[in-house]
PDB file of C-alpha atoms in Angstrom:
ATOM      1  CA  MET D 860       4.887  15.405  13.997  1.00 55.00           C
ATOM      2  CA  THR D 861       5.639  12.001  15.466  1.00 60.00           C
ATOM      3  CA  GLU D 862       6.042   8.871  13.363  1.00 63.00           C
ATOM      4  CA  PRO D 863       2.795   8.479  11.371  1.00 70.00           C
ATOM      5  CA  HIS D 864       0.520   5.827  12.850  1.00 78.00           C
ATOM      6  CA  THR D 865      -1.706   3.945  10.415  1.00 88.00           C
ATOM      7  CA  ARG D 866      -4.574   1.656  11.206  1.00 88.00           C
ATOM      8  CA  PRO D 867      -7.636   0.274   9.461  1.00 89.00           C
ATOM      9  CA  ALA D 868     -10.190   3.060   9.258  1.00 91.00           C
ATOM     10  CA  VAL D 869     -13.577   3.005  10.933  1.00 90.00           C
ATOM     11  CA  VAL D 870     -16.050   4.933   8.810  1.00 95.00           C
ATOM     12  CA  ASP D 871     -18.135   6.983  11.214  1.00 96.00           C
ATOM     13  CA  ASP D 872     -19.331  10.603  11.100  1.00 97.00           C
ATOM     14  CA  ALA D 873     -16.098  11.946  12.603  1.00 97.00           C
ATOM     15  CA  PHE D 874     -13.969  10.056  10.073  1.00 97.00           C
ATOM     16  CA  VAL D 875     -16.132  11.235   7.159  1.00 98.00           C
ATOM     17  CA  THR D 876     -15.889  14.852   8.336  1.00 98.00           C
ATOM     18  CA  ALA D 877     -12.104  14.703   8.757  1.00 98.00           C
ATOM     19  CA  ALA D 878     -11.608  12.853   5.458  1.00 98.00           C
ATOM     20  CA  HIS D 879     -13.809  15.370   3.655  1.00 98.00           C
ATOM     21  CA  GLN D 880     -11.733  18.234   5.025  1.00 98.00           C
ATOM     22  CA  ILE D 881      -8.496  16.664   3.762  1.00 98.00           C
ATOM     23  CA  LEU D 882      -9.906  15.765   0.340  1.00 98.00           C
ATOM     24  CA  ALA D 883     -11.666  19.100  -0.222  1.00 98.00           C
ATOM     25  CA  GLU D 884      -8.578  21.116   0.767  1.00 98.00           C
ATOM     26  CA  LEU D 885      -6.300  19.047  -1.451  1.00 97.00           C
ATOM     27  CA  VAL D 886      -8.594  19.208  -4.482  1.00 96.00           C
ATOM     28  CA  GLY D 887      -9.153  22.929  -3.904  1.00 96.00           C
ATOM     29  CA  GLY D 888      -5.380  23.326  -4.070  1.00 95.00           C
ATOM     30  CA  GLY D 889      -5.172  21.442  -7.384  1.00 93.00           C
ATOM     31  CA  ALA D 890      -4.334  17.941  -6.134  1.00 92.00           C
ATOM     32  CA  ALA D 891      -4.841  15.043  -8.517  1.00 89.00           C
ATOM     33  CA  LEU D 892      -7.461  12.961  -6.707  1.00 94.00           C
ATOM     34  CA  GLY D 893     -10.025  12.476  -9.461  1.00 91.00           C
ATOM     35  CA  TRP D 894     -12.143  15.561  -8.815  1.00 95.00           C
ATOM     36  CA  VAL D 895     -12.028  18.883 -10.652  1.00 93.00           C
ATOM     37  CA  ASP D 896     -13.887  20.708  -7.874  1.00 94.00           C
ATOM     38  CA  PRO D 897     -13.727  19.859  -4.169  1.00 97.00           C
ATOM     39  CA  PRO D 898     -16.189  17.077  -3.322  1.00 97.00           C
ATOM     40  CA  GLY D 899     -19.069  17.705  -0.963  1.00 97.00           C
ATOM     41  CA  VAL D 900     -19.334  15.919   2.359  1.00 98.00           C
ATOM     42  CA  ASP D 901     -22.215  13.763   1.054  1.00 98.00           C
ATOM     43  CA  GLU D 902     -20.115  12.619  -1.893  1.00 97.00           C
ATOM     44  CA  VAL D 903     -17.219  11.713   0.407  1.00 98.00           C
ATOM     45  CA  ALA D 904     -19.632   9.910   2.758  1.00 98.00           C
ATOM     46  CA  GLY D 905     -21.019   7.898  -0.162  1.00 97.00           C
ATOM     47  CA  LEU D 906     -17.549   6.998  -1.404  1.00 98.00           C
ATOM     48  CA  LEU D 907     -16.359   5.939   2.050  1.00 98.00           C
ATOM     49  CA  GLY D 908     -19.562   3.960   2.615  1.00 97.00           C
ATOM     50  CA  HIS D 909     -18.923   2.080  -0.627  1.00 97.00           C
ATOM     51  CA  VAL D 910     -15.307   1.390   0.396  1.00 98.00           C
ATOM     52  CA  ALA D 911     -16.358   0.275   3.896  1.00 97.00           C
ATOM     53  CA  ALA D 912     -18.851  -2.194   2.374  1.00 97.00           C
ATOM     54  CA  ALA D 913     -16.103  -3.614   0.142  1.00 97.00           C
ATOM     55  CA  VAL D 914     -13.794  -3.941   3.155  1.00 97.00           C
ATOM     56  CA  ALA D 915     -16.529  -5.798   5.070  1.00 97.00           C
ATOM     57  CA  ASP D 916     -16.870  -8.198   2.110  1.00 96.00           C
ATOM     58  CA  GLY D 917     -13.096  -8.811   1.967  1.00 96.00           C
ATOM     59  CA  ASP D 918     -12.814  -6.879  -1.279  1.00 97.00           C
ATOM     60  CA  GLY D 919     -10.847  -3.857  -0.103  1.00 98.00           C
ATOM     61  CA  ALA D 920      -8.755  -2.169   2.531  1.00 98.00           C
ATOM     62  CA  LEU D 921      -9.125   1.324   3.973  1.00 98.00           C
ATOM     63  CA  ARG D 922      -6.318   2.837   6.012  1.00 97.00           C
ATOM     64  CA  ALA D 923      -6.112   6.006   8.050  1.00 97.00           C
ATOM     65  CA  ALA D 924      -3.009   7.815   9.289  1.00 97.00           C
ATOM     66  CA  TYR D 925      -3.083   9.776  12.508  1.00 96.00           C
ATOM     67  CA  ASP D 926      -0.806  12.258  14.199  1.00 93.00           C
ATOM     68  CA  GLY D 927      -1.964  12.091  17.781  1.00 88.00           C
ATOM     69  CA  GLY D 928      -5.733  12.003  17.415  1.00 90.00           C
ATOM     70  CA  ARG D 929      -5.837  13.993  14.173  1.00 95.00           C
ATOM     71  CA  LEU D 930      -6.543  12.285  10.855  1.00 97.00           C
ATOM     72  CA  VAL D 931      -3.724  13.311   8.513  1.00 97.00           C
ATOM     73  CA  GLY D 932      -4.187  10.848   5.655  1.00 98.00           C
ATOM     74  CA  LEU D 933      -6.216   8.044   4.185  1.00 98.00           C
ATOM     75  CA  GLY D 934      -5.990   5.574   1.369  1.00 98.00           C
ATOM     76  CA  TYR D 935      -7.734   2.524   0.036  1.00 98.00           C
ATOM     77  CA  TRP D 936      -7.659  -0.232  -2.528  1.00 98.00           C
ATOM     78  CA  LEU D 937     -10.548  -2.194  -3.980  1.00 98.00           C
ATOM     79  CA  ARG D 938     -10.529  -5.626  -5.573  1.00 98.00           C
ATOM     80  CA  TYR D 939     -11.487  -5.579  -9.256  1.00 97.00           C
ATOM     81  CA  ALA D 940     -15.123  -6.598  -9.806  1.00 95.00           C
ATOM     82  CA  ARG D 941     -14.689  -8.426 -13.127  1.00 95.00           C
ATOM     83  CA  PRO D 942     -14.455 -12.186 -12.390  1.00 94.00           C
ATOM     84  CA  THR D 943     -11.293 -12.634 -14.465  1.00 95.00           C
ATOM     85  CA  HIS D 944      -9.616  -9.787 -12.552  1.00 96.00           C
ATOM     86  CA  ARG D 945     -10.661 -10.779  -9.009  1.00 96.00           C
ATOM     87  CA  PRO D 946      -7.131 -11.764  -7.912  1.00 97.00           C
ATOM     88  CA  HIS D 947      -6.083  -8.137  -8.396  1.00 98.00           C
ATOM     89  CA  ALA D 948      -6.887  -4.771  -6.824  1.00 98.00           C
ATOM     90  CA  ASP D 949      -6.547  -1.077  -7.591  1.00 98.00           C
ATOM     91  CA  LEU D 950      -5.202   1.484  -5.143  1.00 98.00           C
ATOM     92  CA  GLU D 951      -7.736   4.193  -5.940  1.00 96.00           C
ATOM     93  CA  LYS D 952      -7.078   7.055  -3.530  1.00 96.00           C
ATOM     94  CA  LEU D 953      -4.213   8.132  -1.329  1.00 97.00           C
ATOM     95  CA  ALA D 954      -4.613  11.526   0.308  1.00 97.00           C
ATOM     96  CA  VAL D 955      -2.344  13.224   2.825  1.00 97.00           C
ATOM     97  CA  ALA D 956      -3.123  16.548   4.494  1.00 97.00           C
ATOM     98  CA  ALA D 957      -1.061  19.304   2.852  1.00 96.00           C
ATOM     99  CA  ASP D 958       0.532  20.452   6.107  1.00 96.00           C
ATOM    100  CA  VAL D 959       2.180  17.045   6.663  1.00 96.00           C
ATOM    101  CA  HIS D 960       3.446  16.394   3.114  1.00 94.00           C
ATOM    102  CA  GLY D 961       7.018  15.132   3.095  1.00 92.00           C
ATOM    103  CA  ARG D 962       6.822  13.583   6.563  1.00 94.00           C
ATOM    104  CA  GLY D 963       6.348   9.931   5.614  1.00 95.00           C
ATOM    105  CA  VAL D 964       2.560   9.726   5.874  1.00 96.00           C
ATOM    106  CA  GLY D 965       2.052   8.706   2.246  1.00 96.00           C
ATOM    107  CA  ARG D 966       4.818   6.110   2.507  1.00 96.00           C
ATOM    108  CA  ALA D 967       3.358   4.673   5.737  1.00 96.00           C
ATOM    109  CA  LEU D 968      -0.149   4.494   4.259  1.00 97.00           C
ATOM    110  CA  THR D 969       1.020   2.921   0.998  1.00 97.00           C
ATOM    111  CA  ALA D 970       3.209   0.367   2.793  1.00 97.00           C
ATOM    112  CA  ALA D 971       0.306  -0.571   5.077  1.00 97.00           C
ATOM    113  CA  LEU D 972      -2.044  -0.937   2.102  1.00 98.00           C
ATOM    114  CA  ILE D 973       0.517  -3.133   0.322  1.00 98.00           C
ATOM    115  CA  GLY D 974       0.690  -5.301   3.459  1.00 97.00           C
ATOM    116  CA  ASP D 975      -3.104  -5.507   3.558  1.00 97.00           C
ATOM    117  CA  ALA D 976      -3.116  -6.544  -0.113  1.00 98.00           C
ATOM    118  CA  ARG D 977      -0.560  -9.296   0.519  1.00 97.00           C
ATOM    119  CA  ARG D 978      -2.587 -10.637   3.455  1.00 96.00           C
ATOM    120  CA  ALA D 979      -5.732 -10.600   1.291  1.00 97.00           C
ATOM    121  CA  GLY D 980      -3.986 -12.671  -1.384  1.00 96.00           C
ATOM    122  CA  ILE D 981      -3.940  -9.895  -3.974  1.00 98.00           C
ATOM    123  CA  GLU D 982      -1.637 -10.849  -6.826  1.00 98.00           C
ATOM    124  CA  VAL D 983      -1.195  -7.501  -8.590  1.00 98.00           C
ATOM    125  CA  LEU D 984      -1.886  -4.096  -7.084  1.00 98.00           C
ATOM    126  CA  THR D 985      -2.391  -1.353  -9.666  1.00 98.00           C
ATOM    127  CA  LEU D 986      -2.812   2.404  -9.481  1.00 98.00           C
ATOM    128  CA  ASP D 987      -2.710   5.437 -11.683  1.00 98.00           C
ATOM    129  CA  ALA D 988      -1.316   8.895 -11.062  1.00 97.00           C
ATOM    130  CA  ARG D 989      -1.416  12.161 -12.930  1.00 96.00           C
ATOM    131  CA  GLY D 990       1.814  12.667 -14.855  1.00 96.00           C
ATOM    132  CA  ASP D 991       2.678  15.925 -13.098  1.00 95.00           C
ATOM    133  CA  ASN D 992       2.382  14.359  -9.631  1.00 94.00           C
ATOM    134  CA  HIS D 993       6.128  13.779  -9.376  1.00 95.00           C
ATOM    135  CA  GLY D 994       6.168  13.245  -5.605  1.00 93.00           C
ATOM    136  CA  ALA D 995       3.576  10.459  -5.778  1.00 95.00           C
ATOM    137  CA  LEU D 996       5.253   8.825  -8.769  1.00 97.00           C
ATOM    138  CA  HIS D 997       8.601   8.856  -6.936  1.00 97.00           C
ATOM    139  CA  LEU D 998       6.984   7.371  -3.816  1.00 97.00           C
ATOM    140  CA  TYR D 999       5.296   4.551  -5.709  1.00 98.00           C
ATOM    141  CA  ARG D1000       8.441   3.661  -7.674  1.00 98.00           C
ATOM    142  CA  SER D1001      10.476   3.666  -4.448  1.00 98.00           C
ATOM    143  CA  LEU D1002       8.055   1.075  -3.032  1.00 98.00           C
ATOM    144  CA  GLY D1003       8.527  -1.229  -6.026  1.00 97.00           C
ATOM    145  CA  PHE D1004       5.723  -0.155  -8.359  1.00 98.00           C
ATOM    146  CA  LEU D1005       6.616  -0.296 -12.055  1.00 98.00           C
ATOM    147  CA  VAL D1006       5.236   1.970 -14.757  1.00 98.00           C
ATOM    148  CA  TYR D1007       3.449  -0.186 -17.314  1.00 98.00           C
ATOM    149  CA  GLY D1008       1.769   2.492 -19.376  1.00 98.00           C
ATOM    150  CA  ARG D1009       1.064   6.134 -19.999  1.00 98.00           C
ATOM    151  CA  LEU D1010      -1.969   7.730 -21.615  1.00 98.00           C
ATOM    152  CA  PRO D1011      -0.784  11.063 -23.012  1.00 98.00           C
ATOM    153  CA  ARG D1012      -2.930  14.107 -22.229  1.00 97.00           C
ATOM    154  CA  PHE D1013      -5.702  11.838 -20.882  1.00 96.00           C
ATOM    155  CA  VAL D1014      -6.660  13.714 -17.698  1.00 95.00           C
ATOM    156  CA  ALA D1015      -8.748  16.825 -18.366  1.00 94.00           C
ATOM    157  CA  VAL D1016      -8.866  19.653 -15.837  1.00 91.00           C
ATOM    158  CA  GLY D1017     -10.588  22.517 -17.623  1.00 90.00           C
ATOM    159  CA  ASP D1018      -8.433  23.332 -20.638  1.00 95.00           C
ATOM    160  CA  ARG D1019      -5.342  21.646 -19.161  1.00 94.00           C
ATOM    161  CA  ARG D1020      -4.385  18.089 -20.059  1.00 97.00           C
ATOM    162  CA  TYR D1021      -2.104  15.732 -18.150  1.00 96.00           C
ATOM    163  CA  ASP D1022      -0.733  12.274 -18.796  1.00 97.00           C
ATOM    164  CA  LYS D1023      -2.234   9.377 -16.844  1.00 97.00           C
ATOM    165  CA  VAL D1024       0.591   7.114 -15.627  1.00 98.00           C
ATOM    166  CA  LEU D1025      -0.300   3.468 -14.936  1.00 98.00           C
ATOM    167  CA  LEU D1026       1.687   1.574 -12.305  1.00 98.00           C
ATOM    168  CA  MET D1027       1.637  -1.946 -10.898  1.00 98.00           C
ATOM    169  CA  LEU D1028       3.179  -3.940  -8.095  1.00 98.00           C
ATOM    170  CA  ASP D1029       3.353  -7.684  -8.681  1.00 97.00           C
ATOM    171  CA  LEU D1030       2.930  -9.262  -5.250  1.00 97.00           C
ATOM    172  CA  ARG D1031       3.415 -12.774  -6.650  1.00 95.00           C
ATOM    173  CA  GLU D1032       7.158 -12.200  -7.016  1.00 71.00           C
ATOM    174  CA  ARG D1033       7.905 -11.624  -3.326  1.00 56.00           C
TER     175      ARG D1033
END
């Protein structure tokens, strides 16, 4: 794989299909992306449509990572809707195809999304991760995110329970 190339995503049928494939495979393999069962293509299309509308309104950013012409990752943040929280945004999903894990795609996507947040005037970028997702937690901390909370055994996947780790990056300090 060459150096991962990220760019703002264009939500069209091809992007939805490729994104669905990545998300469904990851969730099917047990990835912590907010679903218990792999999402259907219509659900992914609806989610990406919602994100694209927020991006068009200046209330989000959606990034895609490509290796050649193949989508290998995506991520997005959305500005908080509550008026008192509007200066801030939440990085809600970051997904990297399993066959390219460990090759810098997640780092490139997250760094690009942080840059997008800075340019949009976001003051604090938040996210949460499942407590057993050690690779993601290491990545986020290495990019300057700080853990500000933990909800023990909060995430339910069948009978299993996992901590929900809350992280934040204060963009006002830099």
